[in-house]
Amino acid sequence: MPWTPSTYVDYRVSVAYVGTVLKYIGVTPLFPLALALYYGEDPLPFLAGSVVMVGLGALLERADTGGELGNREAFLLVSLSWLVVPLVGTVPYLVAGTGTVAAPVDALFESMSGFTTTGATVLGVISVERHGHAMLMWRQLTQWLGGMGILVLMVAILPKLSVGGAQVINQEAPGLDLEKLTPRIQETARALWAIYAAFTVLAAAVYYALNVAGVAPEMDLYNAVAHALTTLPTGGFSPKGRSVEAFSPVVQWAVIPFMLVAGTNFALFWYVLEGEPERLTRNTEFRSYLLAVVGFGAVVSAVLFAGVGLAETPTNVGTIPGNVEDALRQGLFQVVAIVTTTGYASMDFNTWDASAQTILLFAYFLGGSAGSAAGSIKIVRWVLVKRAVGRSLFTSVHPDAVRAIRLEDVVDEETIRDVLVFVLLFLGLFAASTMLLYLDSFRASEVTLSGLEAMSVAIATLGNIGPGFGVVGPMNSFEPFTNASKLYMVFLMWIGRLEVLSVLVILTPSFWQR
Amino acid sequence: MYVVVVGAGEVGTAIATSLSENHDVAVVDTDESRVESLVYDADVLGVEGDGTDLDVLEEANVEDADMVIASTDADETNIIVCSTAKAVSSAFTISRVKSAKYLRTWQHSDVAFGVDHMVGTNVLTAETIVRVVGLPAARDVQLFADGLVQMAEFTIPESSPVAGMTVREADQYDSLTFAAVLGEDDVVVPRGETVLSVGDAVIVIGSPESVQTFSHALAPDSDGTPNVLVVGGSDVGYHTARLLQERGLKPRLVERDHDRARELAELLEGTTVLESDATDREFLEREHIEAVDIVVTVLENDEKNLLASLIAKSAGAKRAIAVVDSAEYVDLFETVGVDAAINPRETTAEEITRFTRERHAENVAIIETDRAEVLEITVDEDSVLAGRPIRESIADLPDGVVVGAITRNGEFVVPRGDTVVEVGDHVIVFVDAASLAEATSKL
């Protein structure tokens, strides 16, 4: 029977493309390699990483049938890439064999957490002393690559993805629908990456300038670059065990706007550059996003200022209660870090009591804007859910009314339905995952989760946020979990980054049938 | 002036008939009988044929024409007639279109399609409706002098406190002139002692504020933002709702067709679109029709509009405004209870008439199809009004001419007997149809 790609999934085409992706990603370990040589650290892990990526990539490319990259092949390509790249990304960790990350499951967890910009870590001790500049830079680099999307990058550089590229980006880029900024998809991908890279450079410059100005002694050039590479992808990996708490308040204030930028739809910045700044300022999602940040920030800051949200024996609270600047900074920083799914910590919010943590837990579900580097459900979906609910209430009073739901333009009913399904699916997955992780933590003795902790773990990984509460707090490690739990979390991070449906689709039988 | 009118339907016939009194007119239509009957009824040259055909236009001597008016029922035909005429003549071209999309294109350049003036029937009708909506008891409203002056026609309602008063008693407004009282078949220029009776049509000219105040005095129970229900999602219905929305109202619009209702809901953000049949009484009760101040019916035919208007009124709606396609039904509609009947063809003919005025009339309102006109004129040295008090110049003008308002340098001037009209003033005058020719030549 002849093979017809239009009726069956031509999986070999997807596999070949994954090979191409791997081959190009294989160049990236050369950056930490150079750093290793500069600092006199072991260059072998990165050399091995590069060789394995390029080699495996070349091998997979041979699967090519010359078929076309159709809709289903694009689905498969995106889902597979986001599985294979993190898998191969473990090579440097495994070869180096330093610390907890040397175990295969832990290495995969760290690699997946990196590429999906989750920022959850299994590293118990995160420091340059323990792991080396180059190794930690690889970890940070995975986040930067994952932030704007490795496939958006591929579309930007590979001419052969000019056809099918739009579908690929649509599957990978978070949000409702791809917004083509230019007539050619490759130009759009380049524009997005250019804006992303430019903001990264700007962030590094600002961070380092604070050091030069003498107000941020800890922020040397390495740290400035490391934090820029993990701020813009809303990743949250820091080469400091105490995250951004290790830096002066001035640095913390400086990080906040860059996290906000990273959680904004990058297409809007494109319009600003094109001379249409009102596209940003009038954008419904952008306004709701700022409103959510300010609202949640104000509540958390007020709680911190009053001191009611703090546990009875604060370990590292500093001078928060009664100190306006402190309360405002910590409240705003933590809310922005969670809403944008960056996951940096400006203080150990484990020292907050359950009431303040619960407020923060709601922020975990917001997410940044569509078309940004942020994860979780995303503000625009909540706006649409709110409007859909409002419409249902209205039409129950006026049964004959016909109403369109709009953002800047009318949103078609299919999109509304997809959004409702997504939110339902996301919340369902969150609930089921909470239960599974909770139960598994009782099976093993190292960690036993409370209900709030289990919820925070589930949403922190599914929403690509990073730290949770309690045992998985911002200063703690995910290392103590069982391998089963960790592998499940790897799955959650994977499907969370690809917005659930893209992965679930390839897991359904009908995807593989005619 | 030599005018070629293409399209001898209601609009074309009305224009041709009115123009033929003072100008040479040729009428082109594909329908021979229509051309023929127009040739007998009015003194025009009839040409049978397709107006988009150059040969046919040449038969109508288009190359000598000063003006070509394309007034067929098809937008594309009208546009092509204008382009064709432009290709062989320097005539001023006027095209009637229904669709707002051509109007928008034309407004972008003012010369698109070879059209010098475009009249968008549907938008025009909607604008007329919205003006009437804004004034309780009004049947017709027109703006002059960039909106500084309003002309309105009111029917004195039964419950009105003004009913039975003399003009002197009713005239408590500084900047309002009672221009005419239209009885059954006469036009009366009111004096102080003229009595305003129930059912009379009164034409007033004044500042928008005073007209507004007067209209509330006529129908005192109609204050506040009116609750408007538009019945019918036609193009006119859409533009009506859009214009109401732009004025800050929150209209409701009823459309029976599911897809069209959805489309309208997408287009009209400030309007509640209801998918239903407006003759369904249960629906009307559900939507609290008794709380509706004004029902506007813009359905596809006159019978449905009349039915929907009457049902809405019997269910409690306070006022009904209906679009009437056939001019001969206008009076009937207003007799049986529709408060204002608006005829799109009449509105279109009025609009086109502006451009056919011999001298400097800038704006024309036609009262009740042909009984009288209100004109806006910029006064020049040749005008009988120039440099004299109105009391003196009015003696030189025929009967049935009333100076309703004056604007000078963008300011409203109340016309009194001793007001001296200056060159450059805009004067809004009411003129009885019988005196029209004599009056326009002197003004």
PDB file of N, CA and C in Angstrom, chain B residues 8-39:
ATOM      1  N   ALA B   8     -34.633  56.028 -14.249  1.00  0.00           N
ATOM      2  CA  ALA B   8     -35.922  56.712 -14.121  1.00  0.00           C
ATOM      3  C   ALA B   8     -36.811  56.029 -13.102  1.00  0.00           C
ATOM      4  N   GLY B   9     -36.215  55.565 -12.035  1.00  0.00           N
ATOM      5  CA  GLY B   9     -37.005  55.015 -10.929  1.00  0.00           C
ATOM      6  C   GLY B   9     -37.596  56.154 -10.125  1.00  0.00           C
ATOM      7  N   GLU B  10     -37.931  55.902  -8.859  1.00  0.00           N
ATOM      8  CA  GLU B  10     -38.557  56.961  -8.061  1.00  0.00           C
ATOM      9  C   GLU B  10     -37.629  58.149  -7.855  1.00  0.00           C
ATOM     10  N   VAL B  11     -36.350  57.835  -7.552  1.00  0.00           N
ATOM     11  CA  VAL B  11     -35.404  58.919  -7.301  1.00  0.00           C
ATOM     12  C   VAL B  11     -35.161  59.709  -8.584  1.00  0.00           C
ATOM     13  N   GLY B  12     -34.845  58.978  -9.649  1.00  0.00           N
ATOM     14  CA  GLY B  12     -34.563  59.635 -10.920  1.00  0.00           C
ATOM     15  C   GLY B  12     -35.742  60.456 -11.397  1.00  0.00           C
ATOM     16  N   THR B  13     -36.931  59.913 -11.271  1.00  0.00           N
ATOM     17  CA  THR B  13     -38.135  60.617 -11.706  1.00  0.00           C
ATOM     18  C   THR B  13     -38.333  61.898 -10.898  1.00  0.00           C
ATOM     19  N   ALA B  14     -38.170  61.768  -9.590  1.00  0.00           N
ATOM     20  CA  ALA B  14     -38.353  62.938  -8.727  1.00  0.00           C
ATOM     21  C   ALA B  14     -37.360  64.030  -9.086  1.00  0.00           C
ATOM     22  N   ILE B  15     -36.122  63.635  -9.280  1.00  0.00           N
ATOM     23  CA  ILE B  15     -35.099  64.631  -9.603  1.00  0.00           C
ATOM     24  C   ILE B  15     -35.372  65.251 -10.987  1.00  0.00           C
ATOM     25  N   ALA B  16     -35.637  64.387 -11.945  1.00  0.00           N
ATOM     26  CA  ALA B  16     -35.859  64.873 -13.306  1.00  0.00           C
ATOM     27  C   ALA B  16     -37.047  65.811 -13.357  1.00  0.00           C
ATOM     28  N   THR B  17     -38.117  65.433 -12.665  1.00  0.00           N
ATOM     29  CA  THR B  17     -39.319  66.259 -12.680  1.00  0.00           C
ATOM     30  C   THR B  17     -39.031  67.630 -12.094  1.00  0.00           C
ATOM     31  N   SER B  18     -38.353  67.629 -10.946  1.00  0.00           N
ATOM     32  CA  SER B  18     -38.117  68.914 -10.302  1.00  0.00           C
ATOM     33  C   SER B  18     -37.119  69.763 -11.096  1.00  0.00           C
ATOM     34  N   LEU B  19     -36.140  69.118 -11.722  1.00  0.00           N
ATOM     35  CA  LEU B  19     -35.161  69.877 -12.498  1.00  0.00           C
ATOM     36  C   LEU B  19     -35.736  70.419 -13.801  1.00  0.00           C
ATOM     37  N   SER B  20     -36.672  69.661 -14.359  1.00  0.00           N
ATOM     38  CA  SER B  20     -37.155  70.038 -15.697  1.00  0.00           C
ATOM     39  C   SER B  20     -37.881  71.379 -15.693  1.00  0.00           C
ATOM     40  N   GLU B  21     -38.261  71.874 -14.507  1.00  0.00           N
ATOM     41  CA  GLU B  21     -38.926  73.173 -14.452  1.00  0.00           C
ATOM     42  C   GLU B  21     -38.003  74.297 -14.875  1.00  0.00           C
ATOM     43  N   ASN B  22     -36.723  74.165 -14.509  1.00  0.00           N
ATOM     44  CA  ASN B  22     -35.785  75.254 -14.799  1.00  0.00           C
ATOM     45  C   ASN B  22     -34.634  74.879 -15.709  1.00  0.00           C
ATOM     46  N   HIS B  23     -34.469  73.580 -15.978  1.00  0.00           N
ATOM     47  CA  HIS B  23     -33.299  73.159 -16.744  1.00  0.00           C
ATOM     48  C   HIS B  23     -33.680  72.207 -17.864  1.00  0.00           C
ATOM     49  N   ASP B  24     -32.710  71.994 -18.772  1.00  0.00           N
ATOM     50  CA  ASP B  24     -32.903  70.973 -19.801  1.00  0.00           C
ATOM     51  C   ASP B  24     -32.462  69.648 -19.238  1.00  0.00           C
ATOM     52  N   VAL B  25     -33.315  68.674 -19.366  1.00  0.00           N
ATOM     53  CA  VAL B  25     -33.040  67.384 -18.740  1.00  0.00           C
ATOM     54  C   VAL B  25     -33.190  66.254 -19.747  1.00  0.00           C
ATOM     55  N   ALA B  26     -32.224  65.321 -19.724  1.00  0.00           N
ATOM     56  CA  ALA B  26     -32.376  64.089 -20.488  1.00  0.00           C
ATOM     57  C   ALA B  26     -32.453  62.944 -19.496  1.00  0.00           C
ATOM     58  N   VAL B  27     -33.315  61.980 -19.754  1.00  0.00           N
ATOM     59  CA  VAL B  27     -33.455  60.844 -18.854  1.00  0.00           C
ATOM     60  C   VAL B  27     -33.131  59.571 -19.619  1.00  0.00           C
ATOM     61  N   VAL B  28     -32.267  58.741 -19.010  1.00  0.00           N
ATOM     62  CA  VAL B  28     -31.871  57.484 -19.637  1.00  0.00           C
ATOM     63  C   VAL B  28     -32.344  56.336 -18.755  1.00  0.00           C
ATOM     64  N   ASP B  29     -33.005  55.359 -19.348  1.00  0.00           N
ATOM     65  CA  ASP B  29     -33.379  54.174 -18.590  1.00  0.00           C
ATOM     66  C   ASP B  29     -33.541  53.005 -19.556  1.00  0.00           C
ATOM     67  N   THR B  30     -33.294  51.805 -19.064  1.00  0.00           N
ATOM     68  CA  THR B  30     -33.446  50.628 -19.915  1.00  0.00           C
ATOM     69  C   THR B  30     -34.914  50.298 -20.139  1.00  0.00           C
ATOM     70  N   ASP B  31     -35.766  50.788 -19.218  1.00  0.00           N
ATOM     71  CA  ASP B  31     -37.192  50.479 -19.312  1.00  0.00           C
ATOM     72  C   ASP B  31     -37.886  51.535 -20.182  1.00  0.00           C
ATOM     73  N   GLU B  32     -38.317  51.097 -21.354  1.00  0.00           N
ATOM     74  CA  GLU B  32     -38.884  52.050 -22.311  1.00  0.00           C
ATOM     75  C   GLU B  32     -40.136  52.745 -21.778  1.00  0.00           C
ATOM     76  N   SER B  33     -40.984  51.959 -21.095  1.00  0.00           N
ATOM     77  CA  SER B  33     -42.259  52.547 -20.653  1.00  0.00           C
ATOM     78  C   SER B  33     -42.024  53.627 -19.604  1.00  0.00           C
ATOM     79  N   ARG B  34     -41.027  53.420 -18.755  1.00  0.00           N
ATOM     80  CA  ARG B  34     -40.740  54.436 -17.742  1.00  0.00           C
ATOM     81  C   ARG B  34     -40.237  55.714 -18.390  1.00  0.00           C
ATOM     82  N   VAL B  35     -39.370  55.536 -19.375  1.00  0.00           N
ATOM     83  CA  VAL B  35     -38.841  56.706 -20.080  1.00  0.00           C
ATOM     84  C   VAL B  35     -39.991  57.447 -20.755  1.00  0.00           C
ATOM     85  N   GLU B  36     -40.824  56.646 -21.372  1.00  0.00           N
ATOM     86  CA  GLU B  36     -41.941  57.244 -22.121  1.00  0.00           C
ATOM     87  C   GLU B  36     -42.878  58.039 -21.222  1.00  0.00           C
ATOM     88  N   SER B  37     -43.256  57.430 -20.096  1.00  0.00           N
ATOM     89  CA  SER B  37     -44.209  58.120 -19.220  1.00  0.00           C
ATOM     90  C   SER B  37     -43.586  59.397 -18.649  1.00  0.00           C
ATOM     91  N   LEU B  38     -42.281  59.358 -18.433  1.00  0.00           N
ATOM     92  CA  LEU B  38     -41.627  60.555 -17.912  1.00  0.00           C
ATOM     93  C   LEU B  38     -41.584  61.657 -18.980  1.00  0.00           C
ATOM     94  N   VAL B  39     -41.399  61.234 -20.225  1.00  0.00           N
ATOM     95  CA  VAL B  39     -41.393  62.202 -21.316  1.00  0.00           C
ATOM     96  C   VAL B  39     -42.744  62.902 -21.407  1.00  0.00           C
TER      97      VAL B  39
END
